[in-house]
Short mmCIF file of the C-alpha atoms (twelve columns), coordinates in Angstrom:
data_MODEL
# 
_entry.id   MODEL 
# 
loop_
_atom_site.group_PDB 
_atom_site.id 
_atom_site.type_symbol 
_atom_site.label_atom_id 
_atom_site.label_alt_id 
_atom_site.label_comp_id 
_atom_site.label_asym_id 
_atom_site.label_seq_id 
_atom_site.Cartn_x 
_atom_site.Cartn_y 
_atom_site.Cartn_z 
_atom_site.pdbx_PDB_model_num 
ATOM 1   C CA . MET A 1   17.801  -26.333 -5.504  1 
ATOM 2   C CA . TYR A 2   15.177  -25.632 -2.766  1 
ATOM 3   C CA . VAL A 3   14.152  -27.170 0.499   1 
ATOM 4   C CA . ARG A 4   11.455  -26.977 3.001   1 
ATOM 5   C CA . ALA A 5   12.964  -26.608 6.686   1 
ATOM 6   C CA . PRO A 6   11.494  -26.148 10.193  1 
ATOM 7   C CA . PHE A 7   11.884  -22.909 11.805  1 
ATOM 8   C CA . LEU A 8   14.916  -23.439 14.030  1 
ATOM 9   C CA . SER A 9   16.941  -24.357 10.865  1 
ATOM 10  C CA . TYR A 10  16.171  -20.786 9.016   1 
ATOM 11  C CA . PRO A 11  18.941  -18.251 8.904   1 
ATOM 12  C CA . ARG A 12  18.444  -16.018 11.661  1 
ATOM 13  C CA . TYR A 13  17.647  -13.050 9.454   1 
ATOM 14  C CA . LEU A 14  14.643  -14.934 8.542   1 
ATOM 15  C CA . TRP A 15  13.266  -15.390 11.979  1 
ATOM 16  C CA . CYS A 16  10.203  -12.918 11.540  1 
ATOM 17  C CA . ASN A 17  7.341   -15.066 12.423  1 
ATOM 18  C CA . ILE A 18  7.727   -17.991 14.844  1 
ATOM 19  C CA . SER A 19  4.046   -19.286 14.192  1 
ATOM 20  C CA . ILE A 20  5.054   -20.227 10.629  1 
ATOM 21  C CA . SER A 21  6.759   -23.517 11.214  1 
ATOM 22  C CA . GLU A 22  7.848   -24.185 7.579   1 
ATOM 23  C CA . LEU A 23  9.743   -21.915 5.039   1 
ATOM 24  C CA . LEU A 24  10.983  -22.663 1.735   1 
ATOM 25  C CA . LEU A 25  14.804  -21.975 1.410   1 
ATOM 26  C CA . SER A 26  16.262  -21.317 -2.042  1 
ATOM 27  C CA . PHE A 27  19.900  -21.370 -2.796  1 
ATOM 28  C CA . LEU A 28  20.275  -20.830 -6.519  1 
ATOM 29  C CA . THR A 29  19.295  -17.530 -8.337  1 
ATOM 30  C CA . TYR A 30  17.238  -19.415 -10.927 1 
ATOM 31  C CA . THR A 31  15.004  -21.061 -8.587  1 
ATOM 32  C CA . HIS A 32  13.574  -17.765 -7.538  1 
ATOM 33  C CA . LEU A 33  11.796  -18.148 -10.763 1 
ATOM 34  C CA . ARG A 34  10.346  -21.264 -9.630  1 
ATOM 35  C CA . MET A 35  9.353   -19.686 -6.400  1 
ATOM 36  C CA . ARG A 36  6.588   -17.777 -8.208  1 
ATOM 37  C CA . ILE A 37  4.990   -21.167 -9.414  1 
ATOM 38  C CA . ASP A 38  5.955   -23.786 -6.654  1 
ATOM 39  C CA . LEU A 39  3.513   -24.056 -3.703  1 
ATOM 40  C CA . HIS A 40  4.964   -22.617 -0.378  1 
ATOM 41  C CA . ASN A 41  4.242   -20.192 2.266   1 
ATOM 42  C CA . GLU A 42  5.489   -17.233 0.183   1 
ATOM 43  C CA . THR A 43  3.431   -18.195 -2.825  1 
ATOM 44  C CA . VAL A 44  0.390   -16.077 -1.772  1 
ATOM 45  C CA . ASN A 45  2.483   -13.075 -0.754  1 
ATOM 46  C CA . ILE A 46  4.296   -13.207 -4.108  1 
ATOM 47  C CA . HIS A 47  1.158   -13.685 -6.455  1 
ATOM 48  C CA . SER A 48  -1.121  -11.212 -4.575  1 
ATOM 49  C CA . HIS A 49  1.236   -8.361  -4.953  1 
ATOM 50  C CA . LEU A 50  2.589   -9.393  -8.404  1 
ATOM 51  C CA . GLY A 51  -0.836  -9.616  -9.594  1 
ATOM 52  C CA . GLY A 52  -1.985  -6.558  -7.982  1 
ATOM 53  C CA . ALA A 53  0.845   -4.465  -9.609  1 
ATOM 54  C CA . LEU A 54  0.095   -5.894  -12.841 1 
ATOM 55  C CA . LEU A 55  -3.624  -4.922  -12.417 1 
ATOM 56  C CA . PHE A 56  -2.470  -1.108  -11.527 1 
ATOM 57  C CA . VAL A 57  -0.138  -1.003  -14.480 1 
ATOM 58  C CA . ILE A 58  -3.617  -1.670  -16.668 1 
ATOM 59  C CA . LEU A 59  -5.285  1.010   -14.688 1 
ATOM 60  C CA . LEU A 60  -2.384  3.446   -15.160 1 
ATOM 61  C CA . CYS A 61  -2.209  2.687   -18.862 1 
ATOM 62  C CA . THR A 62  -5.936  2.961   -19.655 1 
ATOM 63  C CA . PHE A 63  -7.111  5.807   -17.188 1 
ATOM 64  C CA . PRO A 64  -6.266  8.395   -19.983 1 
ATOM 65  C CA . GLN A 65  -8.256  6.709   -22.583 1 
ATOM 66  C CA . VAL A 66  -11.260 5.463   -20.348 1 
ATOM 67  C CA . TYR A 67  -11.858 8.864   -17.996 1 
ATOM 68  C CA . LEU A 68  -9.890  11.947  -18.980 1 
ATOM 69  C CA . VAL A 69  -11.421 11.803  -22.626 1 
ATOM 70  C CA . HIS A 70  -15.007 12.111  -21.154 1 
ATOM 71  C CA . TYR A 71  -14.546 15.680  -19.802 1 
ATOM 72  C CA . ALA A 72  -13.369 19.037  -21.734 1 
ATOM 73  C CA . SER A 73  -12.443 20.442  -18.220 1 
ATOM 74  C CA . THR A 74  -9.726  17.960  -17.379 1 
ATOM 75  C CA . THR A 75  -6.180  19.341  -17.499 1 
ATOM 76  C CA . TRP A 76  -2.606  17.873  -17.235 1 
ATOM 77  C CA . VAL A 77  -3.196  18.322  -13.349 1 
ATOM 78  C CA . ASP A 78  -5.912  15.713  -13.260 1 
ATOM 79  C CA . LEU A 79  -3.492  13.293  -15.240 1 
ATOM 80  C CA . THR A 80  -0.541  13.987  -12.765 1 
ATOM 81  C CA . VAL A 81  -2.304  13.074  -9.519  1 
ATOM 82  C CA . PHE A 82  -3.526  9.889   -10.975 1 
ATOM 83  C CA . THR A 83  -0.386  9.113   -12.286 1 
ATOM 84  C CA . ILE A 84  1.114   9.618   -8.960  1 
ATOM 85  C CA . PHE A 85  -1.307  7.405   -7.022  1 
ATOM 86  C CA . LEU A 86  -1.399  4.681   -9.622  1 
ATOM 87  C CA . SER A 87  2.343   4.587   -10.081 1 
ATOM 88  C CA . SER A 88  2.756   4.648   -6.184  1 
ATOM 89  C CA . ALA A 89  0.645   1.505   -6.128  1 
ATOM 90  C CA . VAL A 90  2.668   -0.306  -8.751  1 
ATOM 91  C CA . PHE A 91  5.845   0.607   -7.001  1 
ATOM 92  C CA . CYS A 92  4.477   -0.504  -3.659  1 
ATOM 93  C CA . LEU A 93  2.968   -3.722  -4.794  1 
ATOM 94  C CA . PHE A 94  6.013   -4.623  -7.209  1 
ATOM 95  C CA . SER A 95  8.550   -3.920  -4.263  1 
ATOM 96  C CA . SER A 96  6.598   -6.259  -2.023  1 
ATOM 97  C CA . ALA A 97  6.448   -9.195  -4.425  1 
ATOM 98  C CA . PHE A 98  10.149  -8.665  -5.289  1 
ATOM 99  C CA . TYR A 99  10.925  -8.788  -1.673  1 
ATOM 100 C CA . HIS A 100 8.959   -11.947 -0.944  1 
ATOM 101 C CA . THR A 101 10.679  -13.482 -4.065  1 
ATOM 102 C CA . PHE A 102 14.240  -12.704 -3.167  1 
ATOM 103 C CA . THR A 103 14.512  -12.307 0.514   1 
ATOM 104 C CA . VAL A 104 15.679  -15.854 1.112   1 
ATOM 105 C CA . TYR A 105 18.539  -15.366 -1.014  1 
ATOM 106 C CA . SER A 106 21.244  -13.842 1.616   1 
ATOM 107 C CA . ARG A 107 21.183  -11.788 4.430   1 
ATOM 108 C CA . GLU A 108 22.571  -8.546  2.397   1 
ATOM 109 C CA . VAL A 109 19.808  -9.269  -0.205  1 
ATOM 110 C CA . SER A 110 17.330  -9.645  2.190   1 
ATOM 111 C CA . ALA A 111 18.033  -6.353  3.938   1 
ATOM 112 C CA . ARG A 112 17.982  -4.447  0.560   1 
ATOM 113 C CA . CYS A 113 14.822  -6.108  -0.362  1 
ATOM 114 C CA . ASN A 114 13.403  -5.442  2.976   1 
ATOM 115 C CA . ALA A 115 14.102  -1.756  2.660   1 
ATOM 116 C CA . LEU A 116 12.579  -1.436  -0.841  1 
ATOM 117 C CA . ASP A 117 9.554   -3.170  0.542   1 
ATOM 118 C CA . TYR A 118 9.043   -0.515  3.275   1 
ATOM 119 C CA . SER A 119 9.948   2.361   0.963   1 
ATOM 120 C CA . GLY A 120 7.151   1.086   -1.418  1 
ATOM 121 C CA . ILE A 121 4.456   1.223   1.400   1 
ATOM 122 C CA . VAL A 122 5.366   4.888   2.402   1 
ATOM 123 C CA . VAL A 123 5.431   5.686   -1.171  1 
ATOM 124 C CA . LEU A 124 1.856   4.426   -1.554  1 
ATOM 125 C CA . ILE A 125 0.624   6.101   1.492   1 
ATOM 126 C CA . VAL A 126 1.996   9.620   0.385   1 
ATOM 127 C CA . GLY A 127 1.155   9.040   -3.210  1 
ATOM 128 C CA . SER A 128 -2.424  8.100   -2.189  1 
ATOM 129 C CA . PHE A 129 -2.827  11.654  -0.875  1 
ATOM 130 C CA . PHE A 130 -2.179  13.663  -3.889  1 
ATOM 131 C CA . PRO A 131 -5.377  13.026  -5.717  1 
ATOM 132 C CA . CYS A 132 -7.300  13.478  -2.358  1 
ATOM 133 C CA . ILE A 133 -5.995  16.604  -1.451  1 
ATOM 134 C CA . TYR A 134 -6.413  17.876  -4.938  1 
ATOM 135 C CA . TYR A 135 -9.944  16.958  -5.295  1 
ATOM 136 C CA . GLY A 136 -10.756 17.614  -1.574  1 
ATOM 137 C CA . PHE A 137 -9.491  21.169  -2.090  1 
ATOM 138 C CA . PHE A 138 -10.025 21.724  -5.918  1 
ATOM 139 C CA . CYS A 139 -10.754 25.433  -5.445  1 
ATOM 140 C CA . ASP A 140 -8.016  26.332  -3.086  1 
ATOM 141 C CA . MET A 141 -4.411  25.872  -4.149  1 
ATOM 142 C CA . HIS A 142 -3.038  27.222  -1.102  1 
ATOM 143 C CA . PHE A 143 -4.511  24.273  1.080   1 
ATOM 144 C CA . GLN A 144 -3.324  21.962  -1.431  1 
ATOM 145 C CA . ALA A 145 0.292   23.086  -1.017  1 
ATOM 146 C CA . MET A 146 0.184   23.252  2.491   1 
ATOM 147 C CA . TYR A 147 -1.180  19.760  3.234   1 
ATOM 148 C CA . LEU A 148 0.915   18.185  0.435   1 
ATOM 149 C CA . SER A 149 3.903   19.791  1.866   1 
ATOM 150 C CA . VAL A 150 3.050   18.501  5.365   1 
ATOM 151 C CA . ILE A 151 2.149   15.065  4.478   1 
ATOM 152 C CA . GLY A 152 5.484   14.911  2.168   1 
ATOM 153 C CA . LEU A 153 7.348   15.854  5.276   1 
ATOM 154 C CA . ALA A 154 5.718   13.248  7.478   1 
ATOM 155 C CA . GLY A 155 6.577   10.580  4.845   1 
ATOM 156 C CA . ILE A 156 10.138  11.398  4.753   1 
ATOM 157 C CA . GLY A 157 10.094  11.327  8.652   1 
ATOM 158 C CA . ALA A 158 8.370   7.831   8.383   1 
ATOM 159 C CA . ALA A 159 10.810  6.409   5.916   1 
ATOM 160 C CA . TYR A 160 13.707  7.550   7.991   1 
ATOM 161 C CA . ILE A 161 12.323  5.720   10.856  1 
ATOM 162 C CA . VAL A 162 11.216  2.259   8.952   1 
ATOM 163 C CA . LEU A 163 14.588  2.491   7.172   1 
ATOM 164 C CA . ASN A 164 16.524  2.647   10.081  1 
ATOM 165 C CA . PRO A 165 18.465  -0.784  10.447  1 
ATOM 166 C CA . GLU A 166 17.288  -1.122  13.903  1 
ATOM 167 C CA . TYR A 167 13.670  -0.695  13.229  1 
ATOM 168 C CA . ARG A 168 13.911  -3.308  10.391  1 
ATOM 169 C CA . LYS A 169 14.447  -6.048  12.787  1 
ATOM 170 C CA . PRO A 170 11.305  -8.348  13.387  1 
ATOM 171 C CA . THR A 171 11.147  -7.435  16.866  1 
ATOM 172 C CA . HIS A 172 9.753   -3.922  15.900  1 
ATOM 173 C CA . ARG A 173 7.182   -5.276  13.699  1 
ATOM 174 C CA . GLY A 174 4.556   -3.428  16.045  1 
ATOM 175 C CA . ALA A 175 6.530   -0.065  16.019  1 
ATOM 176 C CA . ARG A 176 6.879   -0.093  12.141  1 
ATOM 177 C CA . THR A 177 3.026   -0.976  11.822  1 
ATOM 178 C CA . LYS A 178 2.321   2.023   14.177  1 
ATOM 179 C CA . VAL A 179 4.654   4.557   12.067  1 
ATOM 180 C CA . PHE A 180 2.753   3.275   8.795   1 
ATOM 181 C CA . ILE A 181 -0.801  3.837   10.476  1 
ATOM 182 C CA . ALA A 182 0.275   7.051   11.857  1 
ATOM 183 C CA . LEU A 183 1.393   8.365   8.555   1 
ATOM 184 C CA . GLY A 184 -2.041  7.299   7.075   1 
ATOM 185 C CA . LEU A 185 -3.784  9.081   9.957   1 
ATOM 186 C CA . SER A 186 -2.205  12.100  9.097   1 
ATOM 187 C CA . GLY A 187 -4.722  12.641  6.636   1 
ATOM 188 C CA . VAL A 188 -7.380  13.310  9.591   1 
ATOM 189 C CA . VAL A 189 -6.508  16.905  9.414   1 
ATOM 190 C CA . PRO A 190 -7.234  17.764  5.874   1 
ATOM 191 C CA . ILE A 191 -10.249 15.237  5.818   1 
ATOM 192 C CA . SER A 192 -11.851 17.204  8.852   1 
ATOM 193 C CA . HIS A 193 -11.014 20.518  7.080   1 
ATOM 194 C CA . ALA A 194 -12.761 19.160  3.781   1 
ATOM 195 C CA . TYR A 195 -15.925 18.066  6.014   1 
ATOM 196 C CA . ILE A 196 -16.361 21.558  7.315   1 
ATOM 197 C CA . THR A 197 -15.950 22.828  3.950   1 
ATOM 198 C CA . HIS A 198 -18.106 20.620  1.896   1 
ATOM 199 C CA . GLY A 199 -20.610 19.140  4.445   1 
ATOM 200 C CA . PHE A 200 -21.435 15.531  5.150   1 
ATOM 201 C CA . TYR A 201 -23.629 14.723  2.307   1 
ATOM 202 C CA . LYS A 202 -21.318 16.157  -0.614  1 
ATOM 203 C CA . LEU A 203 -18.349 14.631  0.891   1 
ATOM 204 C CA . CYS A 204 -19.779 11.220  1.166   1 
ATOM 205 C CA . TYR A 205 -22.373 11.051  -1.523  1 
ATOM 206 C CA . GLU A 206 -20.572 13.275  -4.358  1 
ATOM 207 C CA . MET A 207 -16.858 13.178  -3.606  1 
ATOM 208 C CA . GLY A 208 -16.219 9.205   -2.479  1 
ATOM 209 C CA . PHE A 209 -15.746 9.707   1.006   1 
ATOM 210 C CA . GLY A 210 -17.106 6.407   2.007   1 
ATOM 211 C CA . TRP A 211 -14.930 4.604   -0.368  1 
ATOM 212 C CA . LEU A 212 -11.854 6.349   1.423   1 
ATOM 213 C CA . LEU A 213 -13.222 5.219   4.974   1 
ATOM 214 C CA . THR A 214 -13.355 1.707   3.304   1 
ATOM 215 C CA . SER A 215 -9.828  1.897   2.199   1 
ATOM 216 C CA . GLY A 216 -8.606  3.349   5.637   1 
ATOM 217 C CA . ALA A 217 -10.508 0.512   7.402   1 
ATOM 218 C CA . LEU A 218 -9.049  -2.204  5.262   1 
ATOM 219 C CA . TYR A 219 -5.398  -1.009  5.527   1 
ATOM 220 C CA . ILE A 220 -5.749  -0.635  9.530   1 
ATOM 221 C CA . VAL A 221 -7.557  -3.947  9.951   1 
ATOM 222 C CA . GLY A 222 -4.920  -5.911  7.666   1 
ATOM 223 C CA . ALA A 223 -1.807  -3.929  9.372   1 
ATOM 224 C CA . LEU A 224 -3.145  -4.790  12.880  1 
ATOM 225 C CA . LEU A 225 -3.703  -8.593  11.884  1 
ATOM 226 C CA . TYR A 226 -0.019  -8.325  10.359  1 
ATOM 227 C CA . ALA A 227 1.380   -6.891  13.632  1 
ATOM 228 C CA . ASN A 228 -0.302  -9.183  15.708  1 
ATOM 229 C CA . ARG A 229 0.103   -12.428 13.730  1 
ATOM 230 C CA . ILE A 230 -3.292  -13.492 13.666  1 
ATOM 231 C CA . PRO A 231 -4.526  -16.154 12.940  1 
ATOM 232 C CA . GLU A 232 -1.326  -18.140 12.872  1 
ATOM 233 C CA . ARG A 233 -0.328  -16.950 16.628  1 
ATOM 234 C CA . LEU A 234 -3.580  -18.793 17.624  1 
ATOM 235 C CA . SER A 235 -2.998  -22.160 15.953  1 
ATOM 236 C CA . PRO A 236 0.892   -22.458 14.835  1 
ATOM 237 C CA . GLY A 237 1.537   -24.504 12.084  1 
ATOM 238 C CA . THR A 238 -2.000  -24.420 10.624  1 
ATOM 239 C CA . PHE A 239 -1.487  -21.486 8.379   1 
ATOM 240 C CA . ASP A 240 1.976   -22.041 6.982   1 
ATOM 241 C CA . ARG A 241 0.764   -21.939 3.237   1 
ATOM 242 C CA . PHE A 242 -2.661  -20.228 3.340   1 
ATOM 243 C CA . PHE A 243 -4.502  -17.622 5.298   1 
ATOM 244 C CA . ALA A 244 -1.374  -16.451 7.240   1 
ATOM 245 C CA . SER A 245 -1.708  -12.698 8.802   1 
ATOM 246 C CA . HIS A 246 0.857   -11.442 6.106   1 
ATOM 247 C CA . GLN A 247 -1.081  -13.033 3.292   1 
ATOM 248 C CA . ILE A 248 -4.366  -11.461 4.794   1 
ATOM 249 C CA . PHE A 249 -2.527  -8.050  4.783   1 
ATOM 250 C CA . HIS A 250 -1.555  -8.300  1.245   1 
ATOM 251 C CA . VAL A 251 -4.953  -9.008  -0.020  1 
ATOM 252 C CA . HIS A 252 -6.322  -5.940  2.296   1 
ATOM 253 C CA . VAL A 253 -3.641  -3.761  0.607   1 
ATOM 254 C CA . VAL A 254 -4.960  -4.298  -2.905  1 
ATOM 255 C CA . ALA A 255 -8.534  -4.169  -1.999  1 
ATOM 256 C CA . ALA A 256 -7.630  -0.966  0.035   1 
ATOM 257 C CA . ALA A 257 -5.691  0.462   -2.996  1 
ATOM 258 C CA . LEU A 258 -8.824  -0.400  -5.349  1 
ATOM 259 C CA . ALA A 259 -11.208 1.274   -2.950  1 
ATOM 260 C CA . HIS A 260 -9.103  4.197   -2.829  1 
ATOM 261 C CA . TYR A 261 -8.981  4.518   -6.687  1 
ATOM 262 C CA . ALA A 262 -12.927 4.306   -6.569  1 
ATOM 263 C CA . CYS A 263 -12.596 7.317   -4.026  1 
ATOM 264 C CA . ILE A 264 -10.804 9.642   -6.447  1 
ATOM 265 C CA . LEU A 265 -12.619 8.450   -9.524  1 
ATOM 266 C CA . THR A 266 -16.027 9.592   -7.780  1 
ATOM 267 C CA . ALA A 267 -14.221 13.124  -6.674  1 
ATOM 268 C CA . PHE A 268 -12.778 13.531  -10.429 1 
ATOM 269 C CA . ASP A 269 -16.457 13.018  -11.759 1 
ATOM 270 C CA . HIS A 270 -17.925 15.283  -9.219  1 
ATOM 271 C CA . TRP A 271 -15.840 18.253  -10.040 1 
ATOM 272 C CA . HIS A 272 -15.629 17.619  -13.816 1 
ATOM 273 C CA . SER A 273 -19.410 16.796  -14.254 1 
ATOM 274 C CA . ARG A 274 -19.811 20.437  -12.944 1 
ATOM 275 C CA . LEU A 275 -17.089 21.664  -15.559 1 
ATOM 276 C CA . ALA A 276 -14.542 22.137  -12.594 1 
ATOM 277 C CA . GLU A 277 -16.513 25.464  -11.711 1 
ATOM 278 C CA . CYS A 278 -15.416 26.826  -8.341  1 
ATOM 279 C CA . PRO A 279 -18.065 29.036  -6.443  1 
ATOM 280 C CA . THR A 280 -17.045 32.649  -6.531  1 
# 
């Protein structure tokens, strides 16, 4: 069975947003399947990222046939960096949908699902860098290796922080958001380097930097709305089922990942339309 309950009747481990006054509480395993259909405050959270995960599965399966076959200069590395990004998006979005579906089951299940959700965010951020660094420094493997190593270590550090039981508490929502944003902004150094190397016009109009800026803006705006509980904090109870900050954040994440995909496709086309030739 499942019931709708006021905030103060929630189990304490679900006290994550006092501005959401109603929650669907589920007690039997089979009802979680119904949670994907029934209308409640987690419906948008579940479906937005479950649908997003399925979309990126389609992109992952179709990329080789749709894009790789058009250029004779493509290699296994192109397939690998795109697979890393698209797989990381699938993992992140599916982990999020899984968390929102099963978190109400018990404290223990909630903690594990929560850790899976945060792991997915770190994986998506780090995975997003692989194609960007590869195409941004297409002709310099040393910088590729250096930047990916640094970002990989930063991802491990971020995961260590956000997966710490202390930082998984609702009271540390702002701190977690700052860690995720800081991990994303670790790309400022390689982007600045690419700007110096390629110049503004080439970076923006030939290598998709505009899409990358759009992606970053969507992530940051969505994360800030989520961290500050806007708009539900301004009108508690009004956004219980639709347009809450977490739902807005979910939509921003899917849109940002798609913008990032557009960015790396542009960079992919840029290099391979030139037959992947590097200046001598």
